[in-house]
Short mmCIF file of C-alpha atoms in Angstrom, two decimals:
data_model
loop_
_atom_site.label_atom_id
_atom_site.label_comp_id
_atom_site.label_asym_id
_atom_site.label_seq_id
_atom_site.Cartn_x
_atom_site.Cartn_y
_atom_site.Cartn_z
CA LEU A 1201 0.00 0.00 0.00
CA LEU A 1202 2.82 2.40 0.92
CA GLN A 1203 4.63 1.61 -2.32
CA THR A 1204 1.45 2.28 -4.32
CA CYS A 1205 0.84 5.61 -2.56
CA ILE A 1206 4.41 6.80 -3.00
CA GLY A 1207 4.43 5.61 -6.61
CA GLY A 1208 1.35 7.71 -7.27
CA LEU A 1209 2.97 10.78 -5.75
CA THR A 1210 6.14 10.24 -7.75
CA ALA A 1211 4.12 10.12 -10.98
CA ASP A 1212 2.29 13.34 -10.00
CA PRO A 1213 4.01 16.53 -11.31
CA SER A 1214 3.58 18.05 -7.85
CA GLY A 1215 4.52 14.78 -6.14
CA ALA A 1216 8.00 15.91 -5.10
CA ALA A 1217 6.57 18.84 -3.13
CA LYS A 1218 3.99 16.58 -1.52
CA LEU A 1219 6.63 14.05 -0.52
CA GLU A 1220 8.77 16.82 0.94
CA ALA A 1221 5.76 18.02 2.94
CA MET A 1222 5.26 14.50 4.28
CA VAL A 1223 8.91 14.38 5.31
CA ASP A 1224 8.70 17.79 6.98
CA ALA A 1225 5.63 16.60 8.89
CA ASP A 1226 7.55 13.45 9.90
CA ALA A 1227 4.77 11.32 8.43
CA PHE A 1228 7.08 8.31 8.34
CA GLY A 1229 8.45 8.83 11.84
CA PRO A 1230 6.33 6.04 13.38
CA LEU A 1231 8.05 3.51 11.09
CA LEU A 1232 11.32 4.34 12.83
CA THR A 1233 10.19 3.20 16.26
CA PRO A 1234 11.01 -0.21 17.77
CA CYS A 1235 7.41 -0.88 18.82
CA VAL A 1236 6.12 -0.52 15.25
CA LEU A 1237 8.90 -2.69 13.86
CA GLU A 1238 8.25 -5.34 16.52
CA THR A 1239 4.55 -5.28 15.64
CA LEU A 1240 5.32 -5.72 11.95
CA LEU A 1241 7.71 -8.61 12.57
CA GLY A 1242 5.56 -10.28 15.21
CA ASP A 1243 6.39 -11.49 18.71
CA PRO A 1244 8.37 -13.65 18.47
CA PRO A 1245 9.67 -12.40 15.10
CA ARG A 1246 8.34 -14.41 12.16
CA PRO A 1247 11.05 -15.15 9.54
CA GLU A 1248 8.42 -15.27 6.80
CA ALA A 1249 7.45 -11.65 7.59
CA LEU A 1250 10.99 -10.32 7.22
CA PRO A 1251 11.08 -9.85 3.40
CA SER A 1252 7.86 -7.81 3.40
CA VAL A 1253 8.98 -5.70 6.36
CA ALA A 1254 12.42 -5.12 4.83
CA ASP A 1255 10.79 -4.18 1.54
CA LEU A 1256 8.69 -1.57 3.33
CA TYR A 1257 11.77 0.23 4.63
CA LEU A 1258 13.54 -0.11 1.29
CA VAL A 1259 10.58 1.56 -0.42
CA VAL A 1260 10.99 4.55 1.90
CA ILE A 1261 14.75 4.70 1.25
CA GLU A 1262 14.36 4.50 -2.51
CA SER A 1263 11.49 6.95 -2.64
CA PHE A 1264 13.22 9.65 -0.60
CA GLY A 1265 16.76 8.99 -1.76
CA LYS A 1266 16.84 11.95 -4.14
CA MET A 1267 14.08 14.15 -2.76
CA ALA A 1268 15.03 14.05 0.90
CA ALA A 1269 18.46 12.49 1.30
CA ARG A 1270 18.52 13.31 5.02
CA GLU A 1271 15.76 10.76 5.56
CA VAL A 1272 17.84 7.94 4.12
CA GLY A 1273 20.31 8.22 6.99
CA ARG A 1274 17.48 8.03 9.52
CA VAL A 1275 16.15 4.82 8.01
CA THR A 1276 19.51 3.09 7.53
CA SER A 1277 20.53 4.07 11.06
CA PHE A 1278 17.32 2.62 12.44
CA ILE A 1279 17.84 -0.65 10.55
CA ALA A 1280 21.49 -0.84 11.60
CA PHE A 1281 21.02 -0.16 15.31
CA SER A 1282 17.42 -1.06 16.15
CA ARG A 1283 16.98 -3.03 19.38
CA THR A 1284 15.08 -5.61 17.33
CA LYS A 1285 18.40 -6.47 15.65
CA ILE A 1286 16.71 -6.55 12.25
CA LEU A 1287 20.04 -6.15 10.45
CA ARG A 1288 21.26 -9.38 12.02
CA MET A 1289 17.94 -11.03 11.14
CA ILE A 1290 18.40 -9.99 7.50
CA TRP A 1291 21.93 -11.40 7.52
CA LEU A 1292 20.73 -14.73 8.90
CA TRP A 1293 17.94 -14.79 6.30
CA LEU A 1294 20.46 -14.19 3.52
CA GLY A 1295 22.69 -16.89 4.98
CA THR A 1296 19.85 -19.38 4.69
CA GLU A 1297 18.72 -18.30 1.22
CA LEU A 1298 22.20 -18.02 -0.31
CA SER A 1299 23.98 -20.63 1.85
CA LEU A 1300 26.39 -18.09 3.30
CA PRO A 1301 28.49 -18.73 6.43
CA ARG A 1302 27.16 -17.21 9.63
CA GLU A 1303 30.64 -16.91 11.14
CA ALA A 1304 34.25 -17.14 9.96
CA PRO A 1305 36.78 -17.91 12.73
CA MET A 1306 40.06 -16.01 12.43
CA GLU A 1307 42.06 -19.25 12.51
CA ALA A 1308 39.97 -20.97 9.83
CA THR A 1309 41.96 -22.34 6.89
CA LYS A 1310 38.87 -23.05 4.80
CA GLY A 1311 35.56 -21.34 4.20
CA TRP A 1312 36.83 -17.91 3.16
CA LEU A 1313 35.29 -18.46 -0.28
CA PRO A 1314 31.63 -19.39 0.30
CA GLN A 1315 31.13 -22.54 -1.75
CA ALA A 1316 27.54 -21.66 -2.64
CA LEU A 1317 28.79 -18.52 -4.41
CA ILE A 1318 31.73 -20.06 -6.25
CA HIS A 1319 30.20 -23.44 -7.13
CA ARG A 1320 31.81 -24.59 -10.38
CA HIS A 1321 28.59 -25.45 -12.17
CA HIS A 1322 26.13 -23.06 -10.53
CA PRO A 1323 27.86 -20.02 -9.06
CA LYS A 1324 25.59 -17.42 -7.50
CA PHE A 1325 26.06 -13.82 -8.48
CA ILE A 1326 24.08 -10.66 -9.07
CA GLY A 1327 22.11 -11.49 -12.18
CA THR A 1328 21.08 -14.98 -11.12
CA ILE A 1329 19.80 -14.57 -7.55
CA SER A 1330 16.09 -14.01 -6.96
CA PRO A 1331 14.52 -10.52 -6.95
CA GLU A 1332 13.63 -11.06 -3.28
CA CYS A 1333 17.29 -11.71 -2.44
CA VAL A 1334 18.30 -8.66 -4.47
CA ARG A 1335 16.05 -6.42 -2.37
CA MET A 1336 17.10 -7.97 0.92
CA LEU A 1337 20.76 -7.59 -0.05
CA THR A 1338 20.14 -3.99 -1.06
CA LEU A 1339 18.71 -3.06 2.33
CA PHE A 1340 21.43 -5.04 4.12
CA THR A 1341 24.30 -3.39 2.24
CA LYS A 1342 22.90 0.13 2.68
CA ALA A 1343 22.37 -0.36 6.43
CA PHE A 1344 25.74 -2.06 6.91
CA GLN A 1345 27.49 0.78 5.10
CA HIS A 1346 25.90 3.19 7.57
CA LEU A 1347 26.94 0.98 10.49
CA LEU A 1348 30.60 0.96 9.42
CA LYS A 1349 30.61 4.74 9.02
CA VAL A 1350 29.11 5.37 12.47
CA VAL A 1351 30.31 2.66 14.86
CA ASP A 1352 33.60 3.44 16.62
CA ASP A 1353 36.56 1.09 17.10
CA HIS A 1354 35.67 0.24 20.70
CA GLU A 1355 32.16 -0.84 19.76
CA LEU A 1356 33.31 -2.74 16.68
CA TYR A 1357 36.38 -4.52 18.03
CA GLU A 1358 36.00 -4.64 21.81
CA GLU A 1359 32.26 -4.77 22.48
CA GLN A 1360 31.67 -6.44 19.12
CA LYS A 1361 28.28 -4.79 18.69
CA PRO A 1362 26.03 -5.26 16.84
CA PHE A 1363 28.06 -8.04 15.12
CA SER A 1364 30.78 -10.25 16.50
CA LEU A 1365 34.14 -10.22 14.73
CA ALA A 1366 33.49 -13.76 13.49
CA GLU A 1367 30.23 -12.54 11.93
CA LEU A 1368 32.00 -9.48 10.52
CA ARG A 1369 34.52 -11.76 8.83
CA ALA A 1370 31.67 -13.85 7.39
CA VAL A 1371 30.05 -10.71 5.98
CA SER A 1372 33.39 -9.60 4.54
CA CYS A 1373 34.25 -12.85 2.76
CA SER A 1374 30.68 -13.30 1.52
CA MET A 1375 30.36 -9.78 0.10
CA ASN A 1376 33.82 -9.94 -1.45
CA SER A 1377 33.05 -13.30 -3.09
CA LEU A 1378 29.66 -12.06 -4.29
CA LEU A 1379 31.31 -9.00 -5.84
CA CYS A 1380 34.03 -11.01 -7.57
CA CYS A 1381 31.60 -13.63 -8.88
CA SER A 1382 29.25 -10.93 -10.11
CA ILE A 1383 31.99 -9.13 -12.01
CA LEU A 1384 33.69 -12.21 -13.45
CA CYS A 1385 30.66 -14.43 -14.11
CA GLY A 1386 28.43 -11.56 -15.12
CA ASN A 1387 30.90 -10.68 -17.89
CA GLY A 1388 30.80 -14.04 -19.58
CA GLY A 1389 32.93 -16.10 -17.23
CA GLN A 1390 30.01 -18.19 -15.98
CA GLY A 1391 30.40 -21.72 -14.66
CA GLU A 1392 29.65 -24.78 -16.72
CA GLY A 1393 25.95 -24.93 -17.53
CA GLN A 1394 25.26 -21.59 -15.85
CA LYS A 1395 22.87 -19.33 -17.72
CA VAL A 1396 23.26 -15.56 -17.60
CA ARG A 1397 19.97 -13.73 -18.07
CA GLY A 1398 21.48 -10.84 -19.96
CA PRO A 1399 22.05 -7.22 -18.90
CA LEU A 1400 21.51 -6.46 -15.24
CA SER A 1401 18.30 -4.75 -14.22
CA GLU A 1402 18.40 -1.28 -12.67
CA ALA A 1403 17.99 -2.80 -9.19
CA GLU A 1404 20.79 -5.33 -9.81
CA THR A 1405 23.14 -2.65 -11.13
CA ALA A 1406 22.46 -0.51 -8.05
CA LEU A 1407 23.06 -3.54 -5.80
CA LEU A 1408 26.40 -4.24 -7.50
CA SER A 1409 27.43 -0.67 -6.69
CA ASP A 1410 26.24 -1.03 -3.07
CA VAL A 1411 28.13 -4.32 -2.59
CA SER A 1412 31.27 -2.75 -4.05
CA LEU A 1413 31.02 0.19 -1.64
CA LEU A 1414 30.43 -2.13 1.32
CA VAL A 1415 33.48 -4.24 0.42
CA SER A 1416 35.54 -1.04 0.21
CA LEU A 1417 34.35 0.13 3.64
CA LEU A 1418 35.06 -3.29 5.17
CA HIS A 1419 38.56 -3.20 3.68
CA GLU A 1420 39.15 0.28 5.13
CA ARG A 1421 38.16 -0.88 8.62
CA ASP A 1422 40.34 -3.97 8.29
CA CYS A 1423 43.31 -1.84 7.23
CA LYS A 1424 42.70 0.46 10.21
CA LYS A 1425 42.61 -2.44 12.64
CA ARG A 1426 42.84 -5.96 11.29
CA PHE A 1427 39.98 -8.41 11.91
CA CYS A 1428 40.57 -10.66 8.88
CA PRO A 1429 43.62 -12.86 8.16
CA PRO A 1430 46.40 -11.16 6.15
CA SER A 1431 45.64 -13.32 3.11
#
């Protein structure tokens, strides 16, 4: 319903002004409260509700991205640091859907290249994953980018909040592998029997950019204070 309403305003010549008025009136403020998010997810949280809830927040981000950029930071901050730990829930959902590792121990000698992404015959990359996974990954990467820009070293390395270092390493190796597979396989280097659907959609192209930025931010934090093995 929200997507339909916003879509109608966007199509309206005076829609931009109306959307700005809604932002000024904080019409979407209630969405950025833990009690509303908890109600949407259910108590206890229902995994099957997560894609729809995540899509709701992504609609707000995408709709206001150009008209009211200041709102994007509010939404991504809420997703990144909400007491409901929705960012972690999205990561676990992605782990299940894409067979990604939940953790990556520092001393591990295997597992740094998620096998589900680099499978010889059926590698997964942007261009082959489902539209639902594309949207969930988009919200995850945008919120995680915000987290890395805001969280300080003490919180990230000592308190290990909101992700443990083992989880941070899993995110790092998974996003790096996804980026590499998407660039290499998406340009004709696909695995045996793997079908490429053709040019990336607008959403997939935007996701590729978001994943690339997230990998860059993770690398910057690792260079500042190492949490991944040197290799």
